[in-house]
Amino acid sequence: MTIAILDDNLLWSTRLKRTVEALGHRAVVASPTTEVLPEADVAIVALSPGDPRLEEVLRLLRERGTHLIGHAGHKERDILASPAAGLCHQILTNSQAAFKLEAALALVDIRVSPPQS
């Protein structure tokens, strides 16, 4: 499965990328405000406050059929309950994203078509 990590925090996105790859998936890291969003089955998105394009990006990804996992700090209750969070299929705290990502990904219902021969 291809997983896009949309986060401007380089340390955090690098850590998530290593975790995703250790679980046997392909990881693509990009800024959530990038002009060209990567194609992915799943997107792990930082629900950063103050990003005016975040909801637009989440809507575009949903229209593509991308499963959205939003994350924020456990004390950031306003972010975890924000309209952007409401667009996500799953919401994780940062610690859940770091330590329970495998369980979260197991809940993703991805039906990939077999390759055409």
mmCIF file of C-alpha atoms in Angstrom:
data_model
loop_
_atom_site.group_PDB
_atom_site.id
_atom_site.type_symbol
_atom_site.label_atom_id
_atom_site.label_comp_id
_atom_site.label_asym_id
_atom_site.label_seq_id
_atom_site.Cartn_x
_atom_site.Cartn_y
_atom_site.Cartn_z
ATOM 1 C CA MET A 1 0.000 0.000 0.000
ATOM 2 C CA THR A 2 1.261 3.504 -0.748
ATOM 3 C CA ILE A 3 1.009 5.922 2.154
ATOM 4 C CA ALA A 4 1.454 9.680 1.770
ATOM 5 C CA ILE A 5 2.766 11.482 4.839
ATOM 6 C CA LEU A 6 1.636 15.092 4.590
ATOM 7 C CA ASP A 7 3.495 16.981 7.282
ATOM 8 C CA ASP A 8 5.834 19.989 7.304
ATOM 9 C CA ASN A 9 7.668 18.749 10.408
ATOM 10 C CA LEU A 10 10.756 17.065 8.944
ATOM 11 C CA LEU A 11 11.684 15.152 12.110
ATOM 12 C CA TRP A 12 8.168 13.813 12.570
ATOM 13 C CA SER A 13 7.617 12.927 8.913
ATOM 14 C CA THR A 14 10.965 11.105 8.771
ATOM 15 C CA ARG A 15 9.998 9.070 11.824
ATOM 16 C CA LEU A 16 6.606 8.191 10.338
ATOM 17 C CA LYS A 17 8.240 7.285 7.022
ATOM 18 C CA ARG A 18 10.578 4.823 8.752
ATOM 19 C CA THR A 19 7.620 3.287 10.600
ATOM 20 C CA VAL A 20 5.540 2.950 7.423
ATOM 21 C CA GLU A 21 8.435 1.331 5.542
ATOM 22 C CA ALA A 22 9.170 -1.022 8.452
ATOM 23 C CA LEU A 23 5.550 -2.189 8.189
ATOM 24 C CA GLY A 24 6.192 -3.104 4.537
ATOM 25 C CA HIS A 25 4.459 -0.170 2.844
ATOM 26 C CA ARG A 26 5.719 2.472 0.419
ATOM 27 C CA ALA A 27 5.950 5.956 1.962
ATOM 28 C CA VAL A 28 5.844 9.306 0.155
ATOM 29 C CA VAL A 29 6.529 12.473 2.178
ATOM 30 C CA ALA A 30 5.180 15.866 1.089
ATOM 31 C CA SER A 31 3.977 19.138 2.522
ATOM 32 C CA PRO A 32 0.213 19.305 3.097
ATOM 33 C CA THR A 33 0.251 22.554 1.113
ATOM 34 C CA THR A 34 2.057 21.148 -1.923
ATOM 35 C CA GLU A 35 0.533 22.063 -5.274
ATOM 36 C CA VAL A 36 0.642 18.476 -6.562
ATOM 37 C CA LEU A 37 -0.626 15.950 -4.046
ATOM 38 C CA PRO A 38 0.969 12.509 -4.244
ATOM 39 C CA GLU A 39 -1.135 9.541 -5.344
ATOM 40 C CA ALA A 40 -1.621 7.218 -2.382
ATOM 41 C CA ASP A 41 -4.019 4.678 -0.902
ATOM 42 C CA VAL A 42 -3.728 6.326 2.518
ATOM 43 C CA ALA A 43 -2.671 9.811 3.618
ATOM 44 C CA ILE A 44 -1.442 10.541 7.138
ATOM 45 C CA VAL A 45 -2.056 14.261 7.535
ATOM 46 C CA ALA A 46 -0.869 16.665 10.221
ATOM 47 C CA LEU A 47 -3.903 18.665 11.303
ATOM 48 C CA SER A 48 -1.800 21.797 11.672
ATOM 49 C CA PRO A 49 -3.597 24.884 12.909
ATOM 50 C CA GLY A 50 -3.448 27.922 10.684
ATOM 51 C CA ASP A 51 -3.126 26.067 7.383
ATOM 52 C CA PRO A 52 -5.777 27.722 5.204
ATOM 53 C CA ARG A 53 -5.641 25.001 2.502
ATOM 54 C CA LEU A 54 -5.928 22.011 4.828
ATOM 55 C CA GLU A 55 -9.659 21.417 4.408
ATOM 56 C CA GLU A 56 -9.370 21.844 0.627
ATOM 57 C CA VAL A 57 -6.514 19.316 0.510
ATOM 58 C CA LEU A 58 -8.486 16.826 2.610
ATOM 59 C CA ARG A 59 -11.539 17.184 0.351
ATOM 60 C CA LEU A 60 -9.413 16.607 -2.769
ATOM 61 C CA LEU A 61 -7.869 13.490 -1.257
ATOM 62 C CA ARG A 62 -11.298 12.158 -0.222
ATOM 63 C CA GLU A 63 -12.587 12.706 -3.771
ATOM 64 C CA ARG A 64 -9.706 10.546 -5.006
ATOM 65 C CA GLY A 65 -10.744 7.786 -2.616
ATOM 66 C CA THR A 66 -7.717 8.211 -0.360
ATOM 67 C CA HIS A 67 -8.220 6.955 3.199
ATOM 68 C CA LEU A 68 -7.388 9.885 5.506
ATOM 69 C CA ILE A 69 -5.708 9.542 8.886
ATOM 70 C CA GLY A 70 -5.377 12.880 10.670
ATOM 71 C CA HIS A 71 -3.061 13.400 13.636
ATOM 72 C CA ALA A 72 -2.380 16.054 16.256
ATOM 73 C CA GLY A 73 -1.141 16.279 19.831
ATOM 74 C CA HIS A 74 -3.355 14.745 22.522
ATOM 75 C CA LYS A 75 -3.720 18.135 24.238
ATOM 76 C CA GLU A 76 -4.801 19.830 21.003
ATOM 77 C CA ARG A 77 -8.480 19.057 21.602
ATOM 78 C CA ASP A 78 -9.660 21.951 19.436
ATOM 79 C CA ILE A 79 -7.680 20.580 16.478
ATOM 80 C CA LEU A 80 -8.826 17.005 17.094
ATOM 81 C CA ALA A 81 -12.439 18.283 17.004
ATOM 82 C CA SER A 82 -11.951 20.708 14.081
ATOM 83 C CA PRO A 83 -13.814 20.642 10.745
ATOM 84 C CA ALA A 84 -10.600 19.361 9.118
ATOM 85 C CA ALA A 85 -10.544 16.430 11.541
ATOM 86 C CA GLY A 86 -14.154 15.724 10.599
ATOM 87 C CA LEU A 87 -13.047 15.101 7.010
ATOM 88 C CA CYS A 88 -10.686 12.306 8.107
ATOM 89 C CA HIS A 89 -11.651 8.642 8.264
ATOM 90 C CA GLN A 90 -9.517 8.173 11.379
ATOM 91 C CA ILE A 91 -8.036 10.557 13.943
ATOM 92 C CA LEU A 92 -4.930 9.666 15.947
ATOM 93 C CA THR A 93 -2.961 11.472 18.583
ATOM 94 C CA ASN A 94 0.721 11.847 17.756
ATOM 95 C CA SER A 95 1.634 9.023 20.143
ATOM 96 C CA GLN A 96 -0.930 6.724 18.507
ATOM 97 C CA ALA A 97 0.500 7.613 15.094
ATOM 98 C CA ALA A 98 3.976 6.751 16.360
ATOM 99 C CA PHE A 99 3.239 3.583 18.320
ATOM 100 C CA LYS A 100 -0.076 2.176 17.043
ATOM 101 C CA LEU A 101 0.125 2.916 13.341
ATOM 102 C CA GLU A 102 0.030 -0.759 12.382
ATOM 103 C CA ALA A 103 -3.341 -1.174 14.125
ATOM 104 C CA ALA A 104 -4.691 1.976 12.454
ATOM 105 C CA LEU A 105 -3.564 0.785 9.019
ATOM 106 C CA ALA A 106 -5.183 -2.604 9.627
ATOM 107 C CA LEU A 107 -8.544 -0.783 9.719
ATOM 108 C CA VAL A 108 -8.042 0.647 6.233
ATOM 109 C CA ASP A 109 -10.316 -1.046 3.728
ATOM 110 C CA ILE A 110 -8.343 -0.857 0.502
ATOM 111 C CA ARG A 111 -9.427 -2.936 -2.446
ATOM 112 C CA VAL A 112 -6.673 -2.856 -5.019
ATOM 113 C CA SER A 113 -7.475 -4.115 -8.495
ATOM 114 C CA PRO A 114 -5.194 -6.879 -9.739
ATOM 115 C CA PRO A 115 -2.722 -5.808 -12.417
ATOM 116 C CA GLN A 116 -4.035 -6.033 -15.975
ATOM 117 C CA SER A 117 -2.198 -8.591 -18.093
#
